[in-house]
Amino acid sequence: MPDMTPRQPQFRSLYWTDTVLDLAELLATLNLTEPLYIVGGAVRDAFLQKPVKDLDLATPTQSISIGRQIANAANGDVFVLDDERSVARVLLDVTDPMTGEQSKLTLDIAAFRGADLEADLYGRDFTVNAMAVDLLGDLSLLIDPLNGEKDATQKVIRRCSPQAIEEDPIRALRAIRQSTQLGFKIEPQTVADMRIHGTKLIDTSMERIRDEFITLLALDRASIAIKVMDTLGYLSLILPQISELKDKPLPEPHVFTGWKQALVTVEKLLGLLVTISYRRDDSTAASFAYGMLAMQLDRFRTELNMHMDKSWANDRPHRALLVLGCLLHRVNDSINVTGEVAESLRLSNPEKKQLVAMVRYFEDSQSVDYKDPLAQHRFWYKADELGIDAILLGLADYLATYGNLLDQDAWLIQIERALMMLFAFYEQYDTVVNPPLLVNGNDLMETLDLTGGPIIGDMLTAIREGQVTGDISKPADAIATAKQYLADNA
């Protein structure tokens, strides 16, 4: 019989943040009538001495009621995520005691997946996620019927039951993600089950596939996870469009075939993102390629990190879109295919726009005449903020294109190009990127006695570009340019 008795961990103590300890104190004042357990990844992370940011909680039946009680007591917000399965989400405002920064603590409270806590834990995905702690009791004691502590100590991902992957094939993706994220290995029988049942993940909802896939792409070591997905045949199920890349030759100066180019582009992008991030250390910038990048782009480090910290619907990380762009940017008809992929993954329209734009403009970012304000303007005016990702993808693709044959002088020019383009966007927006027009369409129609039509847009473009070059500085100049344009195109 499995032992459900709470006990002291054998290998290390559990680490709980002050936020979790404060929550336990709050719950002690509510006089709850049902037990409440922390389950899943939060217990695993507490055992691994990692800060716990979100909590999954399990209780026999009154999950929604408990959620409302917690929200009321802590002045938080509560939402019913699934009334049929009794799942509630509570959002609490918390303050970091060290930095004073405000953030949200998410509590997902669900009824047991079965008759009791034991059934709930046995019904989970992997043993390292099948440990529990009594939130109303002693937080130092572990409930561990499946020996998740041992697997966590030995860095092993093991399915909870022989049916775990078959019952939910999405768990095959989750095994790859968590093994990559945690630096764990997947034990052989779990891998065998993944090979047999994992390909059935395509029969589940695309929304679930998307969420797990995007989370995987956002990992620091996403390239490793992508290679494992490819080996097991999952990647071609989710992105069948990339199959053409497998043996696709690329013209010189490319040193790799299409698929290898995509994978190396992902690796280079991840290195680039670390280089511009605040997690960079001396070893990160030790190579010539990243070292020069760090020196030049640090001027816009804050702006670039703010850009990368963006998230999309349901908190999908922005960096995942960039990685997805790396996988798609060398397929045939890449712009249309990228749009199709965005739709098949049920991405939002803004995500689709962002993804398509980086694929559309990344080659332009590698060749634009960065010393010419008009060329800079034409790039940014059509791309605007979307061009930032095109520049990042362009740099990663350039490094992948040349591999070990990278010419240092040519790379320095690419970095200078990126720097000057970013300078134009961040520091010359109103003069180079999108100068406020001195006249508008109504002004032109009234002054030139026109009724409208495409020519108005053409004249406004000529005026705007004249402002960029400095040939137009006042409304009279703009009208004169419009008259000349009209005469030349009559």
Short mmCIF file of C-alpha atoms in Angstrom, two decimals:
data_model
loop_
_atom_site.label_atom_id
_atom_site.label_comp_id
_atom_site.label_asym_id
_atom_site.label_seq_id
_atom_site.Cartn_x
_atom_site.Cartn_y
_atom_site.Cartn_z
CA MET A 1 0.00 0.00 0.00
CA PRO A 2 1.29 3.47 -0.79
CA ASP A 3 2.30 5.51 2.20
CA MET A 4 0.28 8.75 2.39
CA THR A 5 1.68 9.73 5.77
CA PRO A 6 3.28 13.19 5.80
CA ARG A 7 6.99 12.83 6.55
CA GLN A 8 10.19 14.81 6.59
CA PRO A 9 11.95 14.71 3.20
CA GLN A 10 14.90 12.32 3.19
CA PHE A 11 17.29 14.27 0.99
CA ARG A 12 16.65 17.97 1.56
CA SER A 13 14.15 20.28 3.22
CA LEU A 14 11.38 22.07 1.40
CA TYR A 15 11.93 25.73 0.60
CA TRP A 16 8.88 27.99 0.75
CA THR A 17 8.93 31.69 -0.03
CA ASP A 18 7.55 34.21 2.44
CA THR A 19 4.54 34.59 0.15
CA VAL A 20 3.57 30.94 0.64
CA LEU A 21 4.19 31.11 4.39
CA ASP A 22 2.04 34.24 4.61
CA LEU A 23 -0.72 32.45 2.70
CA ALA A 24 -0.60 29.55 5.15
CA GLU A 25 -0.98 32.00 8.03
CA LEU A 26 -3.95 33.61 6.34
CA LEU A 27 -5.63 30.25 5.75
CA ALA A 28 -5.24 29.37 9.41
CA THR A 29 -7.62 32.22 10.23
CA LEU A 30 -10.36 31.07 7.84
CA ASN A 31 -11.38 27.91 9.71
CA LEU A 32 -11.75 25.91 6.48
CA THR A 33 -13.81 22.74 6.87
CA GLU A 34 -11.96 20.74 4.20
CA PRO A 35 -8.26 19.88 3.84
CA LEU A 36 -6.24 21.84 1.28
CA TYR A 37 -3.02 20.59 -0.27
CA ILE A 38 -0.27 22.11 -2.39
CA VAL A 39 0.30 19.69 -5.26
CA GLY A 40 2.22 19.44 -8.52
CA GLY A 41 5.11 21.55 -9.69
CA ALA A 42 5.09 23.88 -6.69
CA VAL A 43 6.03 21.04 -4.34
CA ARG A 44 8.67 19.83 -6.78
CA ASP A 45 10.17 23.32 -6.99
CA ALA A 46 10.09 23.72 -3.22
CA PHE A 47 12.03 20.46 -2.94
CA LEU A 48 14.52 21.66 -5.58
CA GLN A 49 14.98 24.88 -3.57
CA LYS A 50 13.47 26.99 -6.36
CA PRO A 51 11.24 29.98 -5.64
CA VAL A 52 7.57 29.10 -6.03
CA LYS A 53 5.62 31.67 -8.03
CA ASP A 54 2.29 29.92 -8.58
CA LEU A 55 0.46 27.27 -6.60
CA ASP A 56 -1.78 24.37 -7.62
CA LEU A 57 -4.04 23.45 -4.72
CA ALA A 58 -6.28 20.41 -4.32
CA THR A 59 -9.21 19.84 -1.97
CA PRO A 60 -11.98 17.22 -1.78
CA THR A 61 -14.97 19.16 -3.12
CA GLN A 62 -15.26 22.82 -2.08
CA SER A 63 -12.58 24.30 -4.33
CA ILE A 64 -14.61 27.20 -5.71
CA SER A 65 -15.96 28.10 -2.29
CA ILE A 66 -12.44 28.03 -0.82
CA GLY A 67 -11.20 30.19 -3.67
CA ARG A 68 -13.81 32.81 -2.88
CA GLN A 69 -12.96 32.74 0.82
CA ILE A 70 -9.25 33.25 0.10
CA ALA A 71 -9.94 36.07 -2.36
CA ASN A 72 -12.23 37.84 0.11
CA ALA A 73 -9.77 37.52 2.97
CA ALA A 74 -6.79 38.73 0.92
CA ASN A 75 -8.59 41.32 -1.23
CA GLY A 76 -7.80 39.27 -4.31
CA ASP A 77 -9.72 38.32 -7.43
CA VAL A 78 -11.35 34.97 -8.08
CA PHE A 79 -12.47 33.39 -11.36
CA VAL A 80 -14.19 30.10 -12.04
CA LEU A 81 -12.07 28.41 -14.72
CA ASP A 82 -14.10 25.22 -14.98
CA ASP A 83 -17.37 24.96 -13.11
CA GLU A 84 -17.93 21.33 -14.13
CA ARG A 85 -14.53 20.23 -12.78
CA SER A 86 -14.67 22.72 -9.89
CA VAL A 87 -11.56 24.69 -10.75
CA ALA A 88 -11.11 28.25 -9.47
CA ARG A 89 -8.28 30.72 -9.96
CA VAL A 90 -7.36 33.28 -7.33
CA LEU A 91 -5.05 36.22 -8.07
CA LEU A 92 -3.39 37.84 -5.07
CA ASP A 93 -1.24 40.96 -4.97
CA VAL A 94 2.12 40.24 -3.35
CA THR A 95 5.17 42.36 -2.61
CA ASP A 96 8.75 41.13 -2.83
CA PRO A 97 10.24 41.85 0.63
CA MET A 98 13.72 42.35 -0.87
CA THR A 99 12.92 44.60 -3.84
CA GLY A 100 9.50 45.97 -2.99
CA GLU A 101 8.28 44.97 -6.46
CA GLN A 102 4.58 44.19 -6.87
CA SER A 103 3.48 40.99 -8.59
CA LYS A 104 0.62 38.52 -8.74
CA LEU A 105 0.45 35.14 -7.02
CA THR A 106 -1.79 32.72 -8.92
CA LEU A 107 -3.62 30.01 -7.00
CA ASP A 108 -5.40 27.35 -9.04
CA ILE A 109 -7.71 25.42 -6.74
CA ALA A 110 -9.29 22.18 -7.98
CA ALA A 111 -11.29 19.32 -6.58
CA PHE A 112 -9.46 15.99 -6.28
CA ARG A 113 -9.01 14.05 -9.51
CA GLY A 114 -10.65 11.03 -8.00
CA ALA A 115 -11.99 9.90 -4.66
CA ASP A 116 -9.17 11.23 -2.49
CA LEU A 117 -5.69 12.75 -2.45
CA GLU A 118 -4.09 9.40 -3.24
CA ALA A 119 -6.16 9.03 -6.40
CA ASP A 120 -5.39 12.63 -7.31
CA LEU A 121 -1.63 12.08 -7.07
CA TYR A 122 -1.72 8.76 -8.93
CA GLY A 123 -3.66 10.46 -11.73
CA ARG A 124 -0.96 13.06 -12.36
CA ASP A 125 1.66 13.04 -15.08
CA PHE A 126 5.09 12.42 -13.51
CA THR A 127 6.24 11.32 -10.10
CA VAL A 128 8.15 14.54 -9.45
CA ASN A 129 4.82 16.34 -9.85
CA ALA A 130 2.89 13.88 -7.69
CA MET A 131 4.00 15.08 -4.26
CA ALA A 132 1.81 17.07 -1.90
CA VAL A 133 2.05 19.25 1.20
CA ASP A 134 -0.75 20.02 3.63
CA LEU A 135 -1.21 23.79 3.34
CA LEU A 136 -3.25 23.80 6.55
CA GLY A 137 -0.65 21.76 8.42
CA ASP A 138 3.13 21.48 8.62
CA LEU A 139 4.65 22.81 5.39
CA SER A 140 7.93 20.99 6.07
CA LEU A 141 6.30 17.54 5.69
CA LEU A 142 6.01 15.76 2.35
CA ILE A 143 3.29 13.40 1.14
CA ASP A 144 4.96 11.24 -1.49
CA PRO A 145 3.30 7.92 -2.36
CA LEU A 146 5.11 7.55 -5.72
CA ASN A 147 8.66 8.31 -4.56
CA GLY A 148 8.80 11.58 -6.42
CA GLU A 149 11.42 12.82 -3.97
CA LYS A 150 13.80 10.07 -5.06
CA ASP A 151 13.22 10.82 -8.75
CA ALA A 152 13.69 14.54 -8.16
CA THR A 153 16.94 13.84 -6.33
CA GLN A 154 18.16 11.58 -9.14
CA LYS A 155 16.89 14.04 -11.78
CA VAL A 156 14.49 11.63 -13.44
CA ILE A 157 11.18 12.18 -15.22
CA ARG A 158 9.02 9.06 -14.69
CA ARG A 159 5.33 8.64 -15.54
CA CYS A 160 3.03 8.05 -12.59
CA SER A 161 1.32 5.05 -14.14
CA PRO A 162 1.60 2.88 -17.27
CA GLN A 163 -1.50 4.66 -18.57
CA ALA A 164 -0.28 8.20 -17.97
CA ILE A 165 0.87 9.05 -21.53
CA GLU A 166 -1.87 7.06 -23.22
CA GLU A 167 -4.55 8.84 -21.19
CA ASP A 168 -3.18 12.26 -22.11
CA PRO A 169 -0.63 12.30 -24.98
CA ILE A 170 0.07 15.99 -24.32
CA ARG A 171 2.11 14.69 -21.39
CA ALA A 172 4.71 13.55 -23.92
CA LEU A 173 5.35 17.20 -24.80
CA ARG A 174 5.32 18.08 -21.13
CA ALA A 175 7.94 15.42 -20.40
CA ILE A 176 10.24 16.99 -22.99
CA ARG A 177 9.63 20.47 -21.66
CA GLN A 178 10.17 19.59 -18.02
CA SER A 179 13.23 17.45 -18.65
CA THR A 180 14.75 20.33 -20.63
CA GLN A 181 13.71 22.95 -18.13
CA LEU A 182 14.93 21.03 -15.09
CA GLY A 183 17.93 19.32 -16.64
CA PHE A 184 16.38 15.89 -15.90
CA LYS A 185 16.51 12.72 -17.97
CA ILE A 186 13.40 10.81 -19.02
CA GLU A 187 13.54 7.22 -17.78
CA PRO A 188 13.40 4.48 -20.47
CA GLN A 189 9.88 3.15 -19.89
CA THR A 190 8.45 6.65 -20.03
CA VAL A 191 10.32 7.24 -23.30
CA ALA A 192 8.91 3.97 -24.64
CA ASP A 193 5.39 5.10 -23.77
CA MET A 194 6.09 8.45 -25.41
CA ARG A 195 7.11 6.69 -28.62
CA ILE A 196 3.98 4.54 -28.62
CA HIS A 197 1.37 7.07 -27.53
CA GLY A 198 2.93 10.51 -27.93
CA THR A 199 2.06 10.92 -31.59
CA LYS A 200 -1.62 10.78 -30.61
CA LEU A 201 -1.21 14.26 -29.16
CA ILE A 202 -2.35 15.61 -32.52
CA ASP A 203 -5.81 14.18 -31.73
CA THR A 204 -6.16 16.49 -28.72
CA SER A 205 -7.29 20.11 -28.89
CA MET A 206 -5.02 22.48 -30.79
CA GLU A 207 -5.29 24.97 -27.93
CA ARG A 208 -3.69 22.50 -25.52
CA ILE A 209 -1.01 21.62 -28.06
CA ARG A 210 -0.32 25.30 -28.66
CA ASP A 211 -0.01 26.15 -24.98
CA GLU A 212 2.44 23.34 -24.25
CA PHE A 213 4.38 23.92 -27.47
CA ILE A 214 4.71 27.67 -26.94
CA THR A 215 5.84 27.13 -23.35
CA LEU A 216 8.47 24.72 -24.66
CA LEU A 217 9.68 27.23 -27.27
CA ALA A 218 10.13 29.84 -24.54
CA LEU A 219 12.67 27.73 -22.64
CA ASP A 220 16.24 28.94 -22.28
CA ARG A 221 17.36 25.69 -23.89
CA ALA A 222 14.55 25.44 -26.43
CA SER A 223 16.87 24.13 -29.13
CA ILE A 224 17.42 20.93 -27.13
CA ALA A 225 13.69 20.40 -26.65
CA ILE A 226 13.07 21.02 -30.35
CA LYS A 227 15.61 18.37 -31.34
CA VAL A 228 13.99 15.82 -29.01
CA MET A 229 10.55 16.67 -30.41
CA ASP A 230 11.91 16.19 -33.91
CA THR A 231 13.50 12.83 -33.03
CA LEU A 232 10.23 11.53 -31.59
CA GLY A 233 8.21 12.78 -34.57
CA TYR A 234 6.15 15.35 -32.69
CA LEU A 235 7.49 18.44 -34.43
CA SER A 236 6.33 17.34 -37.88
CA LEU A 237 2.86 16.74 -36.44
CA ILE A 238 2.60 20.23 -35.04
CA LEU A 239 4.52 21.98 -37.84
CA PRO A 240 4.19 19.78 -40.94
CA GLN A 241 5.33 22.76 -43.02
CA ILE A 242 8.93 22.31 -41.89
CA SER A 243 9.27 18.83 -43.42
CA GLU A 244 10.50 20.40 -46.66
CA LEU A 245 13.51 21.80 -44.79
CA LYS A 246 14.95 18.39 -43.94
CA ASP A 247 17.08 18.01 -47.06
CA LYS A 248 16.57 21.44 -48.57
CA PRO A 249 19.82 22.85 -49.97
CA LEU A 250 20.43 26.53 -49.42
CA PRO A 251 22.51 28.66 -51.80
CA GLU A 252 25.93 29.99 -50.90
CA PRO A 253 27.08 31.44 -48.57
CA HIS A 254 24.89 29.12 -46.42
CA VAL A 255 26.92 26.29 -44.95
CA PHE A 256 23.93 24.23 -43.78
CA THR A 257 20.85 22.66 -45.31
CA GLY A 258 17.48 24.18 -44.49
CA TRP A 259 16.68 22.24 -41.32
CA LYS A 260 20.15 22.60 -39.87
CA GLN A 261 20.00 26.31 -40.70
CA ALA A 262 16.74 26.60 -38.76
CA LEU A 263 18.13 24.75 -35.73
CA VAL A 264 21.35 26.74 -35.65
CA THR A 265 19.36 29.96 -36.05
CA VAL A 266 17.41 29.00 -32.92
CA GLU A 267 20.66 28.34 -31.05
CA LYS A 268 22.16 31.64 -32.18
CA LEU A 269 19.01 33.53 -31.26
CA LEU A 270 18.99 32.04 -27.75
CA GLY A 271 22.63 33.06 -27.34
CA LEU A 272 21.82 36.53 -28.62
CA LEU A 273 18.92 36.92 -26.18
CA VAL A 274 21.13 35.93 -23.25
CA THR A 275 23.76 38.40 -24.46
CA ILE A 276 21.36 41.35 -24.40
CA SER A 277 19.61 40.22 -21.20
CA TYR A 278 20.42 41.10 -17.61
CA ARG A 279 21.35 37.45 -17.00
CA ARG A 280 24.49 37.81 -19.08
CA ASP A 281 27.78 36.94 -17.40
CA ASP A 282 31.40 37.07 -18.53
CA SER A 283 31.22 33.63 -20.14
CA THR A 284 28.18 34.61 -22.20
CA ALA A 285 30.07 37.29 -24.09
CA ALA A 286 33.35 35.38 -24.26
CA SER A 287 32.98 34.57 -27.96
CA PHE A 288 33.81 37.22 -30.55
CA ALA A 289 30.32 37.15 -32.06
CA TYR A 290 28.44 37.72 -28.81
CA GLY A 291 31.13 39.89 -27.24
CA MET A 292 30.94 42.45 -30.03
CA LEU A 293 27.17 42.29 -29.92
CA ALA A 294 27.15 43.01 -26.20
CA MET A 295 29.48 45.98 -26.57
CA GLN A 296 27.44 47.61 -29.31
CA LEU A 297 23.84 46.84 -28.36
CA ASP A 298 24.17 47.54 -24.62
CA ARG A 299 23.12 51.09 -25.46
CA PHE A 300 19.60 49.74 -26.00
CA ARG A 301 19.70 46.93 -23.48
CA THR A 302 16.83 48.35 -21.43
CA GLU A 303 14.61 48.90 -24.46
CA LEU A 304 15.34 45.46 -25.91
CA ASN A 305 14.61 43.72 -22.64
CA MET A 306 11.34 45.58 -22.29
CA HIS A 307 10.49 44.41 -25.79
CA MET A 308 11.37 40.80 -24.99
CA ASP A 309 9.43 40.87 -21.72
CA LYS A 310 6.16 41.33 -23.58
CA SER A 311 3.58 38.60 -23.35
CA TRP A 312 0.57 37.76 -25.47
CA ALA A 313 -2.84 36.22 -24.81
CA ASN A 314 -2.86 33.82 -21.86
CA ASP A 315 0.64 35.06 -20.92
CA ARG A 316 2.32 33.43 -23.92
CA PRO A 317 5.94 34.67 -23.84
CA HIS A 318 7.11 36.88 -26.68
CA ARG A 319 10.42 35.04 -27.01
CA ALA A 320 8.53 31.91 -28.10
CA LEU A 321 7.35 33.77 -31.22
CA LEU A 322 10.95 34.59 -32.10
CA VAL A 323 11.97 30.94 -31.77
CA LEU A 324 8.99 29.91 -33.90
CA GLY A 325 10.09 32.46 -36.49
CA CYS A 326 13.54 30.84 -36.52
CA LEU A 327 11.96 27.48 -37.38
CA LEU A 328 9.88 28.91 -40.22
CA HIS A 329 11.95 31.64 -41.82
CA ARG A 330 13.63 29.43 -44.44
CA VAL A 331 10.63 27.39 -45.64
CA ASN A 332 9.37 27.95 -49.17
CA ASP A 333 6.78 30.75 -49.43
CA SER A 334 7.73 31.56 -45.85
CA ILE A 335 5.44 34.56 -45.41
CA ASN A 336 2.25 32.72 -46.34
CA VAL A 337 3.32 29.53 -44.56
CA THR A 338 4.06 31.48 -41.39
CA GLY A 339 0.58 32.95 -41.48
CA GLU A 340 -0.89 29.48 -41.93
CA VAL A 341 1.07 28.19 -38.95
CA ALA A 342 -0.13 31.08 -36.78
CA GLU A 343 -3.72 30.22 -37.67
CA SER A 344 -3.28 26.49 -37.17
CA LEU A 345 -1.84 27.13 -33.70
CA ARG A 346 -4.76 29.41 -32.87
CA LEU A 347 -2.47 32.36 -32.19
CA SER A 348 -4.07 35.75 -31.78
CA ASN A 349 -4.14 38.21 -34.69
CA PRO A 350 -1.46 40.43 -33.07
CA GLU A 351 0.78 37.37 -32.61
CA LYS A 352 0.25 36.38 -36.23
CA LYS A 353 1.11 39.91 -37.37
CA GLN A 354 4.29 39.89 -35.27
CA LEU A 355 5.36 36.44 -36.45
CA VAL A 356 4.74 37.13 -40.14
CA ALA A 357 6.52 40.50 -39.98
CA MET A 358 9.76 39.09 -38.58
CA VAL A 359 9.85 36.48 -41.35
CA ARG A 360 8.92 39.07 -43.99
CA TYR A 361 11.54 41.65 -43.03
CA PHE A 362 14.50 39.76 -41.56
CA GLU A 363 16.41 39.70 -44.85
CA ASP A 364 15.79 43.43 -45.33
CA SER A 365 17.31 44.00 -41.90
CA GLN A 366 20.53 42.31 -43.08
CA SER A 367 20.96 44.51 -46.15
CA VAL A 368 19.27 47.88 -45.52
CA ASP A 369 21.53 50.89 -46.14
CA TYR A 370 21.81 51.81 -42.48
CA LYS A 371 23.74 55.03 -43.24
CA ASP A 372 20.90 56.43 -45.36
CA PRO A 373 18.06 58.01 -43.33
CA LEU A 374 15.62 57.43 -46.18
CA ALA A 375 16.45 53.71 -46.33
CA GLN A 376 16.08 53.53 -42.57
CA HIS A 377 12.73 55.28 -42.81
CA ARG A 378 11.40 52.96 -45.50
CA PHE A 379 12.30 49.90 -43.44
CA TRP A 380 10.80 51.19 -40.22
CA TYR A 381 7.75 52.83 -41.77
CA LYS A 382 6.51 49.51 -43.15
CA ALA A 383 7.64 47.44 -40.16
CA ASP A 384 7.46 49.85 -37.20
CA GLU A 385 8.01 48.03 -33.88
CA LEU A 386 7.65 44.68 -35.65
CA GLY A 387 11.01 45.39 -37.22
CA ILE A 388 12.80 44.86 -33.90
CA ASP A 389 12.15 41.13 -34.11
CA ALA A 390 13.18 41.14 -37.75
CA ILE A 391 16.55 42.62 -36.73
CA LEU A 392 17.05 40.02 -33.99
CA LEU A 393 16.07 37.18 -36.31
CA GLY A 394 18.31 38.66 -39.01
CA LEU A 395 21.33 38.67 -36.71
CA ALA A 396 20.70 35.07 -35.60
CA ASP A 397 20.18 33.92 -39.18
CA TYR A 398 23.38 35.67 -40.28
CA LEU A 399 25.42 33.85 -37.64
CA ALA A 400 23.85 30.54 -38.66
CA THR A 401 24.43 31.21 -42.35
CA TYR A 402 28.19 31.39 -41.98
CA GLY A 403 28.69 29.03 -39.04
CA ASN A 404 32.39 28.65 -38.26
CA LEU A 405 33.25 30.56 -41.44
CA LEU A 406 31.99 33.83 -39.99
CA ASP A 407 34.04 36.79 -41.24
CA GLN A 408 34.68 39.06 -38.28
CA ASP A 409 34.73 42.29 -40.26
CA ALA A 410 31.48 41.42 -42.00
CA TRP A 411 29.89 40.57 -38.62
CA LEU A 412 30.96 43.94 -37.23
CA ILE A 413 29.15 45.60 -40.13
CA GLN A 414 26.00 43.62 -39.35
CA ILE A 415 26.19 44.69 -35.72
CA GLU A 416 26.72 48.30 -36.74
CA ARG A 417 23.73 48.04 -39.06
CA ALA A 418 21.56 46.70 -36.22
CA LEU A 419 22.83 49.42 -33.87
CA MET A 420 22.11 52.26 -36.28
CA MET A 421 18.69 50.88 -37.14
CA LEU A 422 17.80 50.62 -33.46
CA PHE A 423 19.19 54.12 -32.91
CA ALA A 424 16.83 55.41 -35.57
CA PHE A 425 13.86 53.65 -34.00
CA TYR A 426 14.52 54.50 -30.37
CA GLU A 427 16.11 57.93 -30.65
CA GLN A 428 15.02 59.39 -34.01
CA TYR A 429 11.46 58.14 -34.24
CA ASP A 430 9.90 61.54 -34.97
CA THR A 431 12.52 62.54 -37.50
CA VAL A 432 13.43 59.28 -39.27
CA VAL A 433 10.86 56.60 -38.54
CA ASN A 434 7.56 58.46 -38.66
CA PRO A 435 7.83 62.26 -38.76
CA PRO A 436 4.52 64.05 -38.10
CA LEU A 437 3.23 65.27 -41.46
CA LEU A 438 3.16 68.99 -42.04
CA VAL A 439 -0.07 68.66 -44.05
CA ASN A 440 -2.73 65.98 -44.22
CA GLY A 441 -4.88 64.53 -46.96
CA ASN A 442 -7.68 67.04 -46.44
CA ASP A 443 -5.20 69.88 -46.77
CA LEU A 444 -4.01 68.50 -50.10
CA MET A 445 -7.50 67.94 -51.47
CA GLU A 446 -8.60 71.43 -50.49
CA THR A 447 -5.50 73.22 -51.73
CA LEU A 448 -5.11 71.24 -54.97
CA ASP A 449 -8.85 70.81 -55.62
CA LEU A 450 -8.67 67.03 -55.57
CA THR A 451 -11.41 64.57 -54.65
CA GLY A 452 -9.16 61.88 -53.19
CA GLY A 453 -7.81 58.63 -54.53
CA PRO A 454 -4.47 56.79 -54.29
CA ILE A 455 -2.55 59.81 -55.48
CA ILE A 456 -3.22 61.53 -52.14
CA GLY A 457 -1.39 58.74 -50.33
CA ASP A 458 1.44 58.90 -52.84
CA MET A 459 1.85 62.64 -52.29
CA LEU A 460 1.82 62.21 -48.52
CA THR A 461 4.55 59.58 -48.89
CA ALA A 462 6.63 61.98 -50.98
CA ILE A 463 6.14 64.70 -48.36
CA ARG A 464 7.02 62.40 -45.47
CA GLU A 465 10.17 61.18 -47.22
CA GLY A 466 11.10 64.77 -48.00
CA GLN A 467 10.86 65.55 -44.30
CA VAL A 468 13.19 62.63 -43.55
CA THR A 469 15.80 63.84 -46.04
CA GLY A 470 15.46 67.43 -44.81
CA ASP A 471 14.17 68.76 -48.14
CA ILE A 472 10.84 69.68 -46.57
CA SER A 473 10.67 71.60 -43.31
CA LYS A 474 7.46 73.67 -43.45
CA PRO A 475 3.90 73.34 -44.80
CA ALA A 476 4.64 75.51 -47.82
CA ASP A 477 7.42 73.12 -48.86
CA ALA A 478 5.00 70.21 -48.48
CA ILE A 479 2.38 71.84 -50.71
CA ALA A 480 5.02 72.67 -53.29
CA THR A 481 6.19 69.06 -53.32
CA ALA A 482 2.61 67.87 -53.75
CA LYS A 483 2.05 70.24 -56.67
CA GLN A 484 5.23 69.03 -58.36
CA TYR A 485 4.25 65.41 -57.77
CA LEU A 486 0.83 66.09 -59.29
CA ALA A 487 2.41 67.73 -62.31
CA ASP A 488 4.86 64.89 -62.82
CA ASN A 489 2.13 62.27 -62.56
CA ALA A 490 -0.71 64.04 -64.36
#
